[in-house]
CSV table of C-alpha atoms and ligand atoms in Angstrom, one decimal:
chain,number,residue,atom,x,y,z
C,3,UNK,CA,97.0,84.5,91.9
C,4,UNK,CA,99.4,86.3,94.5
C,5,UNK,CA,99.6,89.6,95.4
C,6,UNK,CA,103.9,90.4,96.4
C,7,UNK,CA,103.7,93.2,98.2
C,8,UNK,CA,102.2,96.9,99.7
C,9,UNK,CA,102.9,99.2,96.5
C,10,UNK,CA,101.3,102.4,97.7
C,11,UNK,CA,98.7,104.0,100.0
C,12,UNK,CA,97.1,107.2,98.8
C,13,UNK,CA,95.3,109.6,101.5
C,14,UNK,CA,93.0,112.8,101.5
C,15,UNK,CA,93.9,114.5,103.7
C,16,UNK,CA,92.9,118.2,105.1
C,17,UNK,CA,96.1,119.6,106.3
C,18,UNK,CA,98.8,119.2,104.2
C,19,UNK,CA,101.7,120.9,106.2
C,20,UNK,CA,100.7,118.9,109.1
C,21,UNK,CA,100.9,115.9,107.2
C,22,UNK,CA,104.2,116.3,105.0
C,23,UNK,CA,105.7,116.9,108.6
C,24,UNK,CA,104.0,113.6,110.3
C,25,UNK,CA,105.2,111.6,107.0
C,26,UNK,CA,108.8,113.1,107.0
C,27,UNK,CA,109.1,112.8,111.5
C,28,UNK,CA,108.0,109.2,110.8
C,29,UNK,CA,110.7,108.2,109.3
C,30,UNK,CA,109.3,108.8,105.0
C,31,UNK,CA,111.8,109.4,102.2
C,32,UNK,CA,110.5,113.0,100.5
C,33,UNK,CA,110.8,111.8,97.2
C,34,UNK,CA,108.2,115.0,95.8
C,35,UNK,CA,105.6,117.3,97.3
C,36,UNK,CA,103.1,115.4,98.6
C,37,UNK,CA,105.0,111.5,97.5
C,38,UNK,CA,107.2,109.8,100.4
C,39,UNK,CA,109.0,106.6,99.9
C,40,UNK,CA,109.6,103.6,102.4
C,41,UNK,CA,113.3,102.2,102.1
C,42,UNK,CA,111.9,99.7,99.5
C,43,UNK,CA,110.1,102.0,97.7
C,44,UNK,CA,106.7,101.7,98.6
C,45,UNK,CA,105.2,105.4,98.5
C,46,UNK,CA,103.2,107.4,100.5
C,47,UNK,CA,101.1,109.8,98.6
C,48,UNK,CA,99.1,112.7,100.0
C,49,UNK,CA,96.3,114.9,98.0
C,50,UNK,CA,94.0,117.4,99.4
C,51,UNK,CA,90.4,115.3,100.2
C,52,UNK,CA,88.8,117.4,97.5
C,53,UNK,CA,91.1,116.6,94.6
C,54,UNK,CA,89.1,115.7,91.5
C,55,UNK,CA,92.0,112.4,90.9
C,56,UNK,CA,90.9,110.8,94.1
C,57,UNK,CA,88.3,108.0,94.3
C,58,UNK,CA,85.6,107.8,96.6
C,59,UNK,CA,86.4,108.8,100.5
C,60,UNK,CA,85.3,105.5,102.8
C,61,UNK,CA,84.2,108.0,105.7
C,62,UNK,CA,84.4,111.4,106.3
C,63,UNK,CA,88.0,113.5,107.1
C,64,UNK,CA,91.1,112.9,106.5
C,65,UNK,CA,91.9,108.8,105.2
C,66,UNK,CA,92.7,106.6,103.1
C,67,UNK,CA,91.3,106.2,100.0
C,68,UNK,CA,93.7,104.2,97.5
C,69,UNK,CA,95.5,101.0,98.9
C,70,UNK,CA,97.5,99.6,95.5
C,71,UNK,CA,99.0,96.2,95.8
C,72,UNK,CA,101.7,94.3,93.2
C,73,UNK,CA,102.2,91.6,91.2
C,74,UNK,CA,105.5,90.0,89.7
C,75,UNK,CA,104.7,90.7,86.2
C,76,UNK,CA,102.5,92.3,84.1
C,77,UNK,CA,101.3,88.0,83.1
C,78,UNK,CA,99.9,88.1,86.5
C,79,UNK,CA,97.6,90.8,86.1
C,80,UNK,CA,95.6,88.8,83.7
C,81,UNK,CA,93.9,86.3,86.4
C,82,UNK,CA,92.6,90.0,88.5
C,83,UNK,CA,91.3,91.6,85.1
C,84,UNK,CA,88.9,88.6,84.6
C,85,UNK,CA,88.1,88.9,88.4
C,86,UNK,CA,87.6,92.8,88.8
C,87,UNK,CA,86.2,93.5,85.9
C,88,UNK,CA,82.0,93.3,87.0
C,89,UNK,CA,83.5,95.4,90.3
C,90,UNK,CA,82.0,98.5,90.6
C,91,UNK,CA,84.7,101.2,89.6
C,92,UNK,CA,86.4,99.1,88.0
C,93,UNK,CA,89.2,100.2,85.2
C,94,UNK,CA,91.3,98.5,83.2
C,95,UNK,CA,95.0,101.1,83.4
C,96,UNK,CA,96.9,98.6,81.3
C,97,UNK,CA,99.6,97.8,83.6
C,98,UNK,CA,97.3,98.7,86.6
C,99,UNK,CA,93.7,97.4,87.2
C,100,UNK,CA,91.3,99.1,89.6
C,101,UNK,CA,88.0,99.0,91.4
C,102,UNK,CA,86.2,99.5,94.7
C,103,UNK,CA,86.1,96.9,97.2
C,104,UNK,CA,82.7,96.1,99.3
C,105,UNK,CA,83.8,98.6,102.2
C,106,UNK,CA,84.5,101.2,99.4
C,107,UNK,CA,88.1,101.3,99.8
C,108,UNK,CA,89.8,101.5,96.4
C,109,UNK,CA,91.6,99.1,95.3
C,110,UNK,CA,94.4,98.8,92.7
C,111,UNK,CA,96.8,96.0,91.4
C,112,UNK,CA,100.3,96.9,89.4
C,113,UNK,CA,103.4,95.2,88.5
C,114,UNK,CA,105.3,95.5,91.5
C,115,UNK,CA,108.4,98.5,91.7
C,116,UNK,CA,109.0,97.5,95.1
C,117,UNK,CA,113.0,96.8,95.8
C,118,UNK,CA,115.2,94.5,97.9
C,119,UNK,CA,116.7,95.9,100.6
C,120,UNK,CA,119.7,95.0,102.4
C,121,UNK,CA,119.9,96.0,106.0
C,122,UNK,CA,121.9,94.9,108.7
C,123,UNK,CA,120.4,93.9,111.3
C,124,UNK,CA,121.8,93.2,114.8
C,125,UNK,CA,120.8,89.8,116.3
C,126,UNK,CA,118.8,88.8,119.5
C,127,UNK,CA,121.0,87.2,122.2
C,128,UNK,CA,118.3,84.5,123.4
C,129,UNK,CA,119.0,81.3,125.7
C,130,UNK,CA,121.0,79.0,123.7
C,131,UNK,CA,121.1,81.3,120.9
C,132,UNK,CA,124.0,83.7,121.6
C,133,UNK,CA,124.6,85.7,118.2
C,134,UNK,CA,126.1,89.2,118.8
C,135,UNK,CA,129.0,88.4,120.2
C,136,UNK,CA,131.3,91.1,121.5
C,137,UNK,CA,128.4,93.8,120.1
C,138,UNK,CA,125.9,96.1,121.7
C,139,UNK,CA,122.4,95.9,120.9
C,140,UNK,CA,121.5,98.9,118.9
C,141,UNK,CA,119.5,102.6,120.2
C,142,UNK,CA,117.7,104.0,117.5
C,143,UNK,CA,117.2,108.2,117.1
C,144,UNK,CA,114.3,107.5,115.1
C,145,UNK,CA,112.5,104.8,112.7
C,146,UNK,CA,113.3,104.3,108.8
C,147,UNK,CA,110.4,102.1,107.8
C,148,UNK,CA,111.4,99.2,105.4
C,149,UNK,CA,108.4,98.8,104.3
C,150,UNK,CA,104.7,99.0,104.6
C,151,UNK,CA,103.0,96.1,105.8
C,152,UNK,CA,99.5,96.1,106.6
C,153,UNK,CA,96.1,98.1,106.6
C,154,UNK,CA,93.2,97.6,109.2
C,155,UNK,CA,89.8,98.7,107.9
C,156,UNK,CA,86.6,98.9,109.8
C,157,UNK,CA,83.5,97.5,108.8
C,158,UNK,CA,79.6,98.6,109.2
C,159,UNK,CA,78.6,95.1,110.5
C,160,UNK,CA,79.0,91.5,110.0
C,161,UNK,CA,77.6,91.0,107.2
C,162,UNK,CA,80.1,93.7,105.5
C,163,UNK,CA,83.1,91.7,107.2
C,164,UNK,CA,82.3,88.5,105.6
C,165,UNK,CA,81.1,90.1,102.4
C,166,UNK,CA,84.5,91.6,102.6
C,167,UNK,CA,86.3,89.0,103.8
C,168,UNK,CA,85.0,86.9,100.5
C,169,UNK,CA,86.4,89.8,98.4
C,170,UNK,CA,89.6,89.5,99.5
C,171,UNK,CA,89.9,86.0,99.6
C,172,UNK,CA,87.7,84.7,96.2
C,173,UNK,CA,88.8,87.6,93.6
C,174,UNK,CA,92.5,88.2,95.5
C,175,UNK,CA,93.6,84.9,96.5
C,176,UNK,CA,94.0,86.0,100.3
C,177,UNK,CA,94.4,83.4,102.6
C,178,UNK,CA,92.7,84.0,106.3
C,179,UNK,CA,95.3,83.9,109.1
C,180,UNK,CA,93.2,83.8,112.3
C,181,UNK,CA,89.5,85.1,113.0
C,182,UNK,CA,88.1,86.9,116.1
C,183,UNK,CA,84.5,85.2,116.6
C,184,UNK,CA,82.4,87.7,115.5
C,185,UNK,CA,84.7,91.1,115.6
C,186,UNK,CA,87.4,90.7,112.7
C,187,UNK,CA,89.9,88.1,110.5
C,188,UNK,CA,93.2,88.7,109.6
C,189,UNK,CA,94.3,88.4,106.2
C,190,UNK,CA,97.4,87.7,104.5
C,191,UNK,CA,98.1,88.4,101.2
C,192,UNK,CA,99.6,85.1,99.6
C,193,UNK,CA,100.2,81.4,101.7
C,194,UNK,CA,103.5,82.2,102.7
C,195,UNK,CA,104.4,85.1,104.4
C,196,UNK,CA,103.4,87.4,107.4
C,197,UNK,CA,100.7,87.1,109.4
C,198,UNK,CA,98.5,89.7,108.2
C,199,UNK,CA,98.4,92.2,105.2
C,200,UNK,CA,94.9,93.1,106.2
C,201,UNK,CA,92.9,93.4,109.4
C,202,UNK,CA,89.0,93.5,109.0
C,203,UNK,CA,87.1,94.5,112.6
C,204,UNK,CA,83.8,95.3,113.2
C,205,UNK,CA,83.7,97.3,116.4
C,206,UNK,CA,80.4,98.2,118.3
C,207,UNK,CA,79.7,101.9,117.7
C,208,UNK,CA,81.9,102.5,114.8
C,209,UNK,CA,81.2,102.3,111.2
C,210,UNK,CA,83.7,101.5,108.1
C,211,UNK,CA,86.9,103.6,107.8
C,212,UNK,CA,90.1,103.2,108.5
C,213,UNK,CA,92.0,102.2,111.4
C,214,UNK,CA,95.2,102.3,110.9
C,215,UNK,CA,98.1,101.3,108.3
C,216,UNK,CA,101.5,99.4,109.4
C,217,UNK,CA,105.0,100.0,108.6
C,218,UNK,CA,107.7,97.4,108.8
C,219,UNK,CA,110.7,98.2,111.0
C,220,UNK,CA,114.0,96.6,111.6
C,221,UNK,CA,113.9,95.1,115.1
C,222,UNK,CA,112.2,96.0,118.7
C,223,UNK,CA,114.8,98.6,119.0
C,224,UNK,CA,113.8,100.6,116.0
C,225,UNK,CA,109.7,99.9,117.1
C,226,UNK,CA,110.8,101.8,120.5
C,227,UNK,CA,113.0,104.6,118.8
C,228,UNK,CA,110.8,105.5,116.4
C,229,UNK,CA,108.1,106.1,119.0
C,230,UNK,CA,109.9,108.1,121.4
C,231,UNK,CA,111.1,110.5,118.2
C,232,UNK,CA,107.4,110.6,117.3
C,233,UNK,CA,107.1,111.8,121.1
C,234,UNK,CA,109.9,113.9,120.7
C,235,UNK,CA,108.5,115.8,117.4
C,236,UNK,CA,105.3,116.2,119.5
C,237,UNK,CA,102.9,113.7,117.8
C,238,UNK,CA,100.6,112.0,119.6
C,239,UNK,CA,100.7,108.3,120.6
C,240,UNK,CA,97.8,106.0,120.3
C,241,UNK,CA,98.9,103.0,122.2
C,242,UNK,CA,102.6,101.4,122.1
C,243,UNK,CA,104.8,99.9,122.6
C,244,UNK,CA,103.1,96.6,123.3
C,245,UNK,CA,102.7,93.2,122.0
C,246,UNK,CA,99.9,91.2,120.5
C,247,UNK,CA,100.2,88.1,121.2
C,248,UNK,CA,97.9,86.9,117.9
C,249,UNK,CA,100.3,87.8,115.5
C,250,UNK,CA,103.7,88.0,118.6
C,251,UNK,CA,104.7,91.9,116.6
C,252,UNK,CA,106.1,94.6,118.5
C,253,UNK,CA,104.0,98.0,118.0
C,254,UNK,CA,103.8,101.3,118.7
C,255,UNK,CA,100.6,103.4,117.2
C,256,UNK,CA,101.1,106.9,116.4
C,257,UNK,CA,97.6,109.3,115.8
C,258,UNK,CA,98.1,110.2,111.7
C,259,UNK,CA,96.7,113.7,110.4
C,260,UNK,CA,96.4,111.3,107.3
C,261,UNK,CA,93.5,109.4,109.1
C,262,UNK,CA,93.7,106.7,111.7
C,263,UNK,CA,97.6,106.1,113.2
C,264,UNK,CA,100.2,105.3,111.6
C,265,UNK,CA,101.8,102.0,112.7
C,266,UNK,CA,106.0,101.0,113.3
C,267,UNK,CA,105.9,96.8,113.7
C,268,UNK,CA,108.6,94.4,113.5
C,269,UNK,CA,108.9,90.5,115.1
C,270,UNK,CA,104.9,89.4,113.4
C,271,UNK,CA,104.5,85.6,113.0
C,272,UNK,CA,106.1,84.4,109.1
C,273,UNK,CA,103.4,81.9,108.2
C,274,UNK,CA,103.0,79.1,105.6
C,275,UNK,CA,100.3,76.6,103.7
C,276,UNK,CA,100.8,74.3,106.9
C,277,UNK,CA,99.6,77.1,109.3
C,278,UNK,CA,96.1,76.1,110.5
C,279,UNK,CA,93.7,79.8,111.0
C,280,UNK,CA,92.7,80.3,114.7
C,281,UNK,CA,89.6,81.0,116.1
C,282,UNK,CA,89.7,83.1,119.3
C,283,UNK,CA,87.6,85.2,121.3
C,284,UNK,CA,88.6,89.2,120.9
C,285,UNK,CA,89.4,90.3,124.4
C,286,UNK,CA,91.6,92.6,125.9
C,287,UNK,CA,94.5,89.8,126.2
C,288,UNK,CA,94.2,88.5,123.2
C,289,UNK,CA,94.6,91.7,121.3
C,290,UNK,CA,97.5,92.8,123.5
C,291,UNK,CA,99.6,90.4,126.0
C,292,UNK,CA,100.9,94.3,127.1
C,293,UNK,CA,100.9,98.1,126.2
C,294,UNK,CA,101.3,101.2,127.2
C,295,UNK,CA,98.6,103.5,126.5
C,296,UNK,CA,99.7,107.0,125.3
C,297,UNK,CA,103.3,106.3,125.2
C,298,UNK,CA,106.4,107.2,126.6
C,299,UNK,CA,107.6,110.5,128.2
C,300,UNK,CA,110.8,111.7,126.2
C,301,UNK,CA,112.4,113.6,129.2
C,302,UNK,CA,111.1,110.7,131.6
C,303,UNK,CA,111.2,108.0,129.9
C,304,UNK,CA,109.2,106.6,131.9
C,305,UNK,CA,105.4,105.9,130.8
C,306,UNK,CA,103.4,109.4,129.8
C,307,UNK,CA,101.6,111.2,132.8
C,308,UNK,CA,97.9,112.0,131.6
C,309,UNK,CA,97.2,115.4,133.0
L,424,LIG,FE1,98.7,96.7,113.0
C-alpha cells in the first residue's frame, strides 16, 4: 500500500467570487470555473456548500469536504478496495474508490495524474556550503504553489484522534511521524517522504473540522512573497512567517473563504523507515520556534500594527 501524492481538495464553500479570487491571489492555475491547478497538477475545486454532488460537510460553513489522494496504478487500488469496502459511504468508481473517514471527511483514492515539475531553484549559501556563486538570492512578487502537501483536521476528542489515527494508518498504510501527548500526531503518507501529509489535533474547545490545508512552495523566499502578495491583495493573515521547529518548514497561514487558511510551506523534514516518531509535549515552542502573528505590513514591511 502507498499513497504518492495530494490529488485534489474539494470545498463548499459560500461565496464563490470571494473564493475564485483567494484561489487565483494565492498563486492557483484557473484551469475552469470553480477548478484551479497547483504547478503539478493537483486541483483545487470549489462548489457551492449546497450542491447535491458534494458528500457530507464535517462542520458547518464554508470547508472541506473531499480530500482525494493517488496511487501509481490502477494495480494499486486493489489492496484499498478490500480495505474501504465495509467503510461507511463507501463506492467503488472503478478507477477511484471512496468512503468517509471516522471524522467524516471524505476520502477518495485514484490513479495519480499528478506531474513532475522541473523548477529551478536557487541554492542556500550556508557555512561550508557556498552554492550560488556570483548570484542573488531571489524576491518573489508572489507564490506559485508546486504542490499541495498537507491537511490538518480537528478532532471531537481523543478517542476520535486515535480512532482516526488507526484509519489512516491500518486501511492507508500511513506511517506516524511524531505525536503531541495527548493533542495530535502527524502523519505521513508512505515511509519515505515529508514529514507530514496529515495533522490530526484535538484542541480544548473546538470540535472536528478543518484547520487548514498546505501548499508546497519553492524556497523561504517564495514562503515570504507569497505572503506579503496575500497582504497586498488584502487577505488576511493567520500567523506567518514562522518556523516549527517539529517538522523545521517555513510557513505563512493565510484565513481561506474556502474554510480554515490556506497554507504556503517549504524546508519540512524529508523522512525515511529509519526515522524513529517523537513524543513531545504541545507547547507554544514546540509548535513554533518563531512567528509573527497577523503578518507583515506591505507599505511597512515591518510586522502588522493591530489597531
Ligand atoms: Fe501546516
Amino acid at each position: 500500500m502507498s499513497l504518492i501524492g495530494i490529488e485534489a481538495l474539494e470545498f463548499g464553500i459560500e461565496d464563490l467570487a470571494a473564493s475564485e479570487q483567494f484561489a487565483a491571489d494565492f498563486g492557483l492555475m484557473h484551469v475552469r470555473p470553480g477548478e484551479f491547478r497547483t504547478q503539478n497538477g493537483a486541483r483545487v475545486r470549489v462548489f457551492d456548500k449546497d450542491d447535491s454532488s458534494l458528500p457530507p460537510a464535517f462542520e458547518p460553513g464554508p470547508t472541506l469536504r473531499r480530500m482525494v489522494w493517488g496511487v501509481a496504478t490502477q494495480a494499486d487500488l486493489e489492496p484499498y478496495r478490500e480495505n474501504l469496502r465495509d467503510r461507511p459511504g463507501f463506492r467503488d468508481l472503478g478507477d477511484a474508490l471512496e468512503c468517509q473517514d471516522p471524522n467524516g471527511m471524505t476520502v477518495r483514492i485514484t490513479v495519480s495524474t499528478l506531474e513532475p515539475v522541473a523548477l529551478t531553484v536557487p541554492p542556500i549559501n550556508q557555512y561550508g556550503d557556498m552554492r550560488r556563486i556570483d548570484e542573488p538570492s531571489p524576491v518573489y512578487d508572489q507564490a506559485e504553489p508546486v504542490g499541495i502537501g498537507h491537511a490538518v483536521f480537528f478532532v471531537d476528542d481523543l478517542d476520535g484522534l486515535e480512532t482516526l489515527e488507526r484509519f489512516y494508518c491500518d486501511q492507508l498504510g500511513f506511517v506516524v511521524s511524531d505525536r503531541y501527548i495527548d493533542r495530535g500526531v502527524f502523519l505521513r503518507m508512505d515511509a519515505r517522504g515529508g514529514h507530514h501529509n496529515l495533522f490530526l489535533l484535538k484542541l480544548p474547545h473546538r470540535g472536528r473540522g478543518l484547520n487548514h490545508v498546505a501548499f508546497t512552495v519553492r524556497d523561504i523566499h517564495e514562503v515570504i512573497g507569497g505572503g506579503i502578495a496575500m497582504t497586498r491583495k488584502h487577505w488576511s493573515t493567520f500567523i506567518g512567517p514562522g518556523r516549527h521547529p517539529v517538522s523545521s518548514a517555513y510557513f505563512w497561514y493565510v484565513n481561506s473563504p474556502l474554510g480554515g487558511a490556506f497554507e504556503y510551506y517549504t524546508n519540512e523534514d524529508s523522512l525515511t523507515e529509519n526515522w524513529q516518531a517523537r513524543t513531545m509535549h504541545h507547547s507554544l515552542e514546540s509548535f513554533t520556534e518563531w512567528a509573527i502573528e497577523g503578518g507583515i505590513d506591505v507599505d511597512t514591511r515591518r510586522q502588522k500594527k493591530t489597531a
